Amino acid sequence: MNYAAIKKYDIADGPGVRVSLFVSGCRHHCKGCFNAETWDFHYGQPYTGETEDEILKALSFAYIEGFTLLGGEPFEPENQQELVKLLKKIRETFPEKSIWCYTGYLYDVDLTEGGKVYTSVTEEMLSYIDVLVDGEFIEAEKDLSLEFRGSRNQRILHLKEFRS
């Protein structure tokens, strides 16, 4: 898996100051995407143990409220295999910090058993995520007044409530 960037002081992709990982690889190709270079699975640099260590160190500061995973597309099957391990490590190391994830896939359609990108680790990956922002970015529904979303069709799902 490759990644495009790590932001250690992100205030746009969830509440408070967050550490964000932008993964590479996305099949949605949304018109007007703010991060189109990340569509390429080979964009950026390889995700390694050193990358994980950098993320965990950045999360260790008290003023960091949580971690956000976006891209690219975290739920592409090729990315899930590595990301589930990272999310588990974050949840175990920092149980008090929130985990947000952005996906163009729909939670109740594509991420369920039999869904388009459902894999053997999808359920586990979802179990570590507190808030999932789902749905493709639709340029015709772009709304700059929305908090933590780019277009009106996207949903902010509090998974602990949604999944219980």
PDB file of C-alpha atoms in Angstrom:
ATOM      1  CA  MET A   1       0.000   0.000   0.000  1.00  0.00           C
ATOM      2  CA  ASN A   2       1.138   3.522  -0.743  1.00  0.00           C
ATOM      3  CA  TYR A   3       0.170   6.753   0.936  1.00  0.00           C
ATOM      4  CA  ALA A   4       0.129  10.329  -0.279  1.00  0.00           C
ATOM      5  CA  ALA A   5       0.596  12.262   2.957  1.00  0.00           C
ATOM      6  CA  ILE A   6       0.500  12.330   6.722  1.00  0.00           C
ATOM      7  CA  LYS A   7      -0.863  15.522   8.254  1.00  0.00           C
ATOM      8  CA  LYS A   8       0.125  15.896  11.885  1.00  0.00           C
ATOM      9  CA  TYR A   9      -2.008  18.982  12.613  1.00  0.00           C
ATOM     10  CA  ASP A  10      -5.219  18.526  10.616  1.00  0.00           C
ATOM     11  CA  ILE A  11      -8.220  20.634  11.694  1.00  0.00           C
ATOM     12  CA  ALA A  12     -10.413  20.069   8.614  1.00  0.00           C
ATOM     13  CA  ASP A  13     -11.145  16.332   8.717  1.00  0.00           C
ATOM     14  CA  GLY A  14     -12.858  15.807  12.052  1.00  0.00           C
ATOM     15  CA  PRO A  15     -13.124  17.601  15.390  1.00  0.00           C
ATOM     16  CA  GLY A  16     -10.114  19.110  17.124  1.00  0.00           C
ATOM     17  CA  VAL A  17      -6.526  18.718  16.033  1.00  0.00           C
ATOM     18  CA  ARG A  18      -6.010  15.370  14.342  1.00  0.00           C
ATOM     19  CA  VAL A  19      -3.386  13.232  12.678  1.00  0.00           C
ATOM     20  CA  SER A  20      -4.531  12.252   9.181  1.00  0.00           C
ATOM     21  CA  LEU A  21      -3.311   9.621   6.756  1.00  0.00           C
ATOM     22  CA  PHE A  22      -4.127  10.068   3.067  1.00  0.00           C
ATOM     23  CA  VAL A  23      -3.827   6.682   1.380  1.00  0.00           C
ATOM     24  CA  SER A  24      -3.285   6.110  -2.324  1.00  0.00           C
ATOM     25  CA  GLY A  25      -5.654   4.279  -4.628  1.00  0.00           C
ATOM     26  CA  CYS A  26      -9.248   5.119  -5.505  1.00  0.00           C
ATOM     27  CA  ARG A  27     -11.618   3.762  -8.122  1.00  0.00           C
ATOM     28  CA  HIS A  28     -14.366   6.375  -7.630  1.00  0.00           C
ATOM     29  CA  HIS A  29     -12.732   9.135  -9.714  1.00  0.00           C
ATOM     30  CA  CYS A  30     -15.263  11.705  -8.504  1.00  0.00           C
ATOM     31  CA  LYS A  31     -15.559  14.770 -10.724  1.00  0.00           C
ATOM     32  CA  GLY A  32     -14.093  17.722  -8.844  1.00  0.00           C
ATOM     33  CA  CYS A  33     -12.104  15.565  -6.404  1.00  0.00           C
ATOM     34  CA  PHE A  34      -9.746  17.715  -4.323  1.00  0.00           C
ATOM     35  CA  ASN A  35      -7.178  14.933  -4.199  1.00  0.00           C
ATOM     36  CA  ALA A  36      -7.230  13.336  -7.673  1.00  0.00           C
ATOM     37  CA  GLU A  37      -3.535  12.497  -7.629  1.00  0.00           C
ATOM     38  CA  THR A  38      -4.317   9.874  -4.982  1.00  0.00           C
ATOM     39  CA  TRP A  39      -6.460   7.859  -7.402  1.00  0.00           C
ATOM     40  CA  ASP A  40      -3.261   6.123  -8.532  1.00  0.00           C
ATOM     41  CA  PHE A  41      -2.452   3.163  -6.256  1.00  0.00           C
ATOM     42  CA  HIS A  42       1.270   3.794  -6.875  1.00  0.00           C
ATOM     43  CA  TYR A  43       1.189   7.497  -5.973  1.00  0.00           C
ATOM     44  CA  GLY A  44       3.227   8.697  -3.014  1.00  0.00           C
ATOM     45  CA  GLN A  45       5.434   6.436  -0.976  1.00  0.00           C
ATOM     46  CA  PRO A  46       5.214   2.910   0.388  1.00  0.00           C
ATOM     47  CA  TYR A  47       3.545   2.466   3.763  1.00  0.00           C
ATOM     48  CA  THR A  48       6.082   0.834   6.107  1.00  0.00           C
ATOM     49  CA  GLY A  49       6.677   0.111   9.766  1.00  0.00           C
ATOM     50  CA  GLU A  50       8.433   3.473   9.971  1.00  0.00           C
ATOM     51  CA  THR A  51       5.272   5.125   8.625  1.00  0.00           C
ATOM     52  CA  GLU A  52       3.219   3.478  11.362  1.00  0.00           C
ATOM     53  CA  ASP A  53       5.729   4.592  13.987  1.00  0.00           C
ATOM     54  CA  GLU A  54       5.533   8.182  12.694  1.00  0.00           C
ATOM     55  CA  ILE A  55       1.729   8.142  12.962  1.00  0.00           C
ATOM     56  CA  LEU A  56       1.752   6.651  16.468  1.00  0.00           C
ATOM     57  CA  LYS A  57       4.323   9.203  17.659  1.00  0.00           C
ATOM     58  CA  ALA A  58       2.267  12.067  16.219  1.00  0.00           C
ATOM     59  CA  LEU A  59      -0.841  10.722  18.009  1.00  0.00           C
ATOM     60  CA  SER A  60       0.948  10.588  21.382  1.00  0.00           C
ATOM     61  CA  PHE A  61       0.553  14.288  22.142  1.00  0.00           C
ATOM     62  CA  ALA A  62      -2.275  15.213  24.535  1.00  0.00           C
ATOM     63  CA  TYR A  63      -3.613  17.979  22.273  1.00  0.00           C
ATOM     64  CA  ILE A  64      -4.286  15.514  19.438  1.00  0.00           C
ATOM     65  CA  GLU A  65      -7.959  14.555  19.582  1.00  0.00           C
ATOM     66  CA  GLY A  66      -7.815  11.685  17.137  1.00  0.00           C
ATOM     67  CA  PHE A  67      -6.900  10.061  13.857  1.00  0.00           C
ATOM     68  CA  THR A  68      -8.519  10.469  10.451  1.00  0.00           C
ATOM     69  CA  LEU A  69      -8.133   8.070   7.547  1.00  0.00           C
ATOM     70  CA  LEU A  70      -8.877   9.277   4.031  1.00  0.00           C
ATOM     71  CA  GLY A  71      -7.416   9.257   0.584  1.00  0.00           C
ATOM     72  CA  GLY A  72      -7.610   8.058  -2.007  1.00  0.00           C
ATOM     73  CA  GLU A  73      -9.948   5.395  -0.725  1.00  0.00           C
ATOM     74  CA  PRO A  74      -9.234   3.536   2.533  1.00  0.00           C
ATOM     75  CA  PHE A  75     -11.795   0.820   1.757  1.00  0.00           C
ATOM     76  CA  GLU A  76     -10.297  -0.297  -1.532  1.00  0.00           C
ATOM     77  CA  PRO A  77      -9.674  -4.007  -0.874  1.00  0.00           C
ATOM     78  CA  GLU A  78      -5.939  -3.551  -1.492  1.00  0.00           C
ATOM     79  CA  ASN A  79      -5.772  -0.945   1.283  1.00  0.00           C
ATOM     80  CA  GLN A  80      -7.917  -2.695   3.889  1.00  0.00           C
ATOM     81  CA  GLN A  81      -5.357  -5.422   4.577  1.00  0.00           C
ATOM     82  CA  GLU A  82      -2.780  -2.936   5.869  1.00  0.00           C
ATOM     83  CA  LEU A  83      -5.137  -0.352   7.351  1.00  0.00           C
ATOM     84  CA  VAL A  84      -6.959  -2.793   9.620  1.00  0.00           C
ATOM     85  CA  LYS A  85      -3.637  -3.429  11.380  1.00  0.00           C
ATOM     86  CA  LEU A  86      -2.977   0.297  11.775  1.00  0.00           C
ATOM     87  CA  LEU A  87      -6.461   0.993  13.149  1.00  0.00           C
ATOM     88  CA  LYS A  88      -6.165  -1.874  15.623  1.00  0.00           C
ATOM     89  CA  LYS A  89      -2.823  -0.533  16.846  1.00  0.00           C
ATOM     90  CA  ILE A  90      -4.228   2.993  17.218  1.00  0.00           C
ATOM     91  CA  ARG A  91      -7.296   1.731  19.094  1.00  0.00           C
ATOM     92  CA  GLU A  92      -5.129  -0.366  21.457  1.00  0.00           C
ATOM     93  CA  THR A  93      -2.537   2.369  22.034  1.00  0.00           C
ATOM     94  CA  PHE A  94      -4.882   5.358  22.253  1.00  0.00           C
ATOM     95  CA  PRO A  95      -8.357   4.090  23.259  1.00  0.00           C
ATOM     96  CA  GLU A  96      -9.420   7.620  24.264  1.00  0.00           C
ATOM     97  CA  LYS A  97      -8.771   9.117  20.814  1.00  0.00           C
ATOM     98  CA  SER A  98     -11.440   9.104  18.138  1.00  0.00           C
ATOM     99  CA  ILE A  99     -10.973   7.477  14.755  1.00  0.00           C
ATOM    100  CA  TRP A 100     -12.678   9.005  11.712  1.00  0.00           C
ATOM    101  CA  CYS A 101     -12.658   7.588   8.198  1.00  0.00           C
ATOM    102  CA  TYR A 102     -13.795   9.020   4.864  1.00  0.00           C
ATOM    103  CA  THR A 103     -14.997   6.671   2.136  1.00  0.00           C
ATOM    104  CA  GLY A 104     -16.771   7.082  -1.165  1.00  0.00           C
ATOM    105  CA  TYR A 105     -18.413   3.715  -0.603  1.00  0.00           C
ATOM    106  CA  LEU A 106     -21.769   3.458   1.137  1.00  0.00           C
ATOM    107  CA  TYR A 107     -21.705   1.841   4.554  1.00  0.00           C
ATOM    108  CA  ASP A 108     -24.985  -0.051   4.198  1.00  0.00           C
ATOM    109  CA  VAL A 109     -24.449  -1.102   0.574  1.00  0.00           C
ATOM    110  CA  ASP A 110     -20.760  -1.561  -0.259  1.00  0.00           C
ATOM    111  CA  LEU A 111     -19.265  -2.337   3.172  1.00  0.00           C
ATOM    112  CA  THR A 112     -21.701  -5.057   4.201  1.00  0.00           C
ATOM    113  CA  GLU A 113     -21.298  -8.762   3.557  1.00  0.00           C
ATOM    114  CA  GLY A 114     -21.647  -9.288  -0.192  1.00  0.00           C
ATOM    115  CA  GLY A 115     -20.970  -5.594  -0.845  1.00  0.00           C
ATOM    116  CA  LYS A 116     -18.714  -4.262  -3.575  1.00  0.00           C
ATOM    117  CA  VAL A 117     -15.585  -3.921  -1.387  1.00  0.00           C
ATOM    118  CA  TYR A 118     -16.390  -6.242   1.510  1.00  0.00           C
ATOM    119  CA  THR A 119     -13.358  -8.359   2.467  1.00  0.00           C
ATOM    120  CA  SER A 120     -12.397 -10.674   5.298  1.00  0.00           C
ATOM    121  CA  VAL A 121     -11.217  -7.632   7.333  1.00  0.00           C
ATOM    122  CA  THR A 122     -13.955  -5.072   6.570  1.00  0.00           C
ATOM    123  CA  GLU A 123     -15.973  -5.798   9.723  1.00  0.00           C
ATOM    124  CA  GLU A 124     -12.892  -5.575  11.909  1.00  0.00           C
ATOM    125  CA  MET A 125     -11.815  -2.347  10.242  1.00  0.00           C
ATOM    126  CA  LEU A 126     -15.272  -0.838  10.823  1.00  0.00           C
ATOM    127  CA  SER A 127     -15.197  -1.943  14.474  1.00  0.00           C
ATOM    128  CA  TYR A 128     -12.279   0.433  15.153  1.00  0.00           C
ATOM    129  CA  ILE A 129     -13.880   3.461  13.457  1.00  0.00           C
ATOM    130  CA  ASP A 130     -15.959   5.860  15.545  1.00  0.00           C
ATOM    131  CA  VAL A 131     -17.207   8.067  12.717  1.00  0.00           C
ATOM    132  CA  LEU A 132     -17.518   7.137   9.053  1.00  0.00           C
ATOM    133  CA  VAL A 133     -18.196   9.814   6.447  1.00  0.00           C
ATOM    134  CA  ASP A 134     -19.585   7.878   3.498  1.00  0.00           C
ATOM    135  CA  GLY A 135     -20.678   8.554  -0.054  1.00  0.00           C
ATOM    136  CA  GLU A 136     -18.904   9.770  -3.149  1.00  0.00           C
ATOM    137  CA  PHE A 137     -18.200  13.468  -3.550  1.00  0.00           C
ATOM    138  CA  ILE A 138     -20.787  14.803  -6.006  1.00  0.00           C
ATOM    139  CA  GLU A 139     -19.723  18.114  -7.473  1.00  0.00           C
ATOM    140  CA  ALA A 140     -23.321  19.192  -8.213  1.00  0.00           C
ATOM    141  CA  GLU A 141     -24.073  18.783  -4.477  1.00  0.00           C
ATOM    142  CA  LYS A 142     -20.940  20.572  -3.265  1.00  0.00           C
ATOM    143  CA  ASP A 143     -21.693  22.773  -0.267  1.00  0.00           C
ATOM    144  CA  LEU A 144     -18.904  24.709   1.447  1.00  0.00           C
ATOM    145  CA  SER A 145     -21.107  25.363   4.487  1.00  0.00           C
ATOM    146  CA  LEU A 146     -21.174  21.680   5.468  1.00  0.00           C
ATOM    147  CA  GLU A 147     -19.034  20.640   8.392  1.00  0.00           C
ATOM    148  CA  PHE A 148     -16.637  17.749   7.657  1.00  0.00           C
ATOM    149  CA  ARG A 149     -18.240  16.924   4.286  1.00  0.00           C
ATOM    150  CA  GLY A 150     -17.815  18.155   0.736  1.00  0.00           C
ATOM    151  CA  SER A 151     -21.232  17.419  -0.741  1.00  0.00           C
ATOM    152  CA  ARG A 152     -24.775  17.177   0.635  1.00  0.00           C
ATOM    153  CA  ASN A 153     -25.172  13.476  -0.199  1.00  0.00           C
ATOM    154  CA  GLN A 154     -22.370  12.442   2.143  1.00  0.00           C
ATOM    155  CA  ARG A 155     -23.382  11.121   5.555  1.00  0.00           C
ATOM    156  CA  ILE A 156     -21.656  11.402   8.921  1.00  0.00           C
ATOM    157  CA  LEU A 157     -22.293   8.062  10.625  1.00  0.00           C
ATOM    158  CA  HIS A 158     -21.455   7.563  14.294  1.00  0.00           C
ATOM    159  CA  LEU A 159     -20.744   3.866  13.956  1.00  0.00           C
ATOM    160  CA  LYS A 160     -20.920   2.938  17.630  1.00  0.00           C
ATOM    161  CA  GLU A 161     -24.571   4.085  17.636  1.00  0.00           C
ATOM    162  CA  PHE A 162     -25.289   2.945  14.083  1.00  0.00           C
ATOM    163  CA  ARG A 163     -23.917  -0.586  14.611  1.00  0.00           C
ATOM    164  CA  SER A 164     -25.501  -1.353  17.995  1.00  0.00           C
TER     165      SER A 164
END
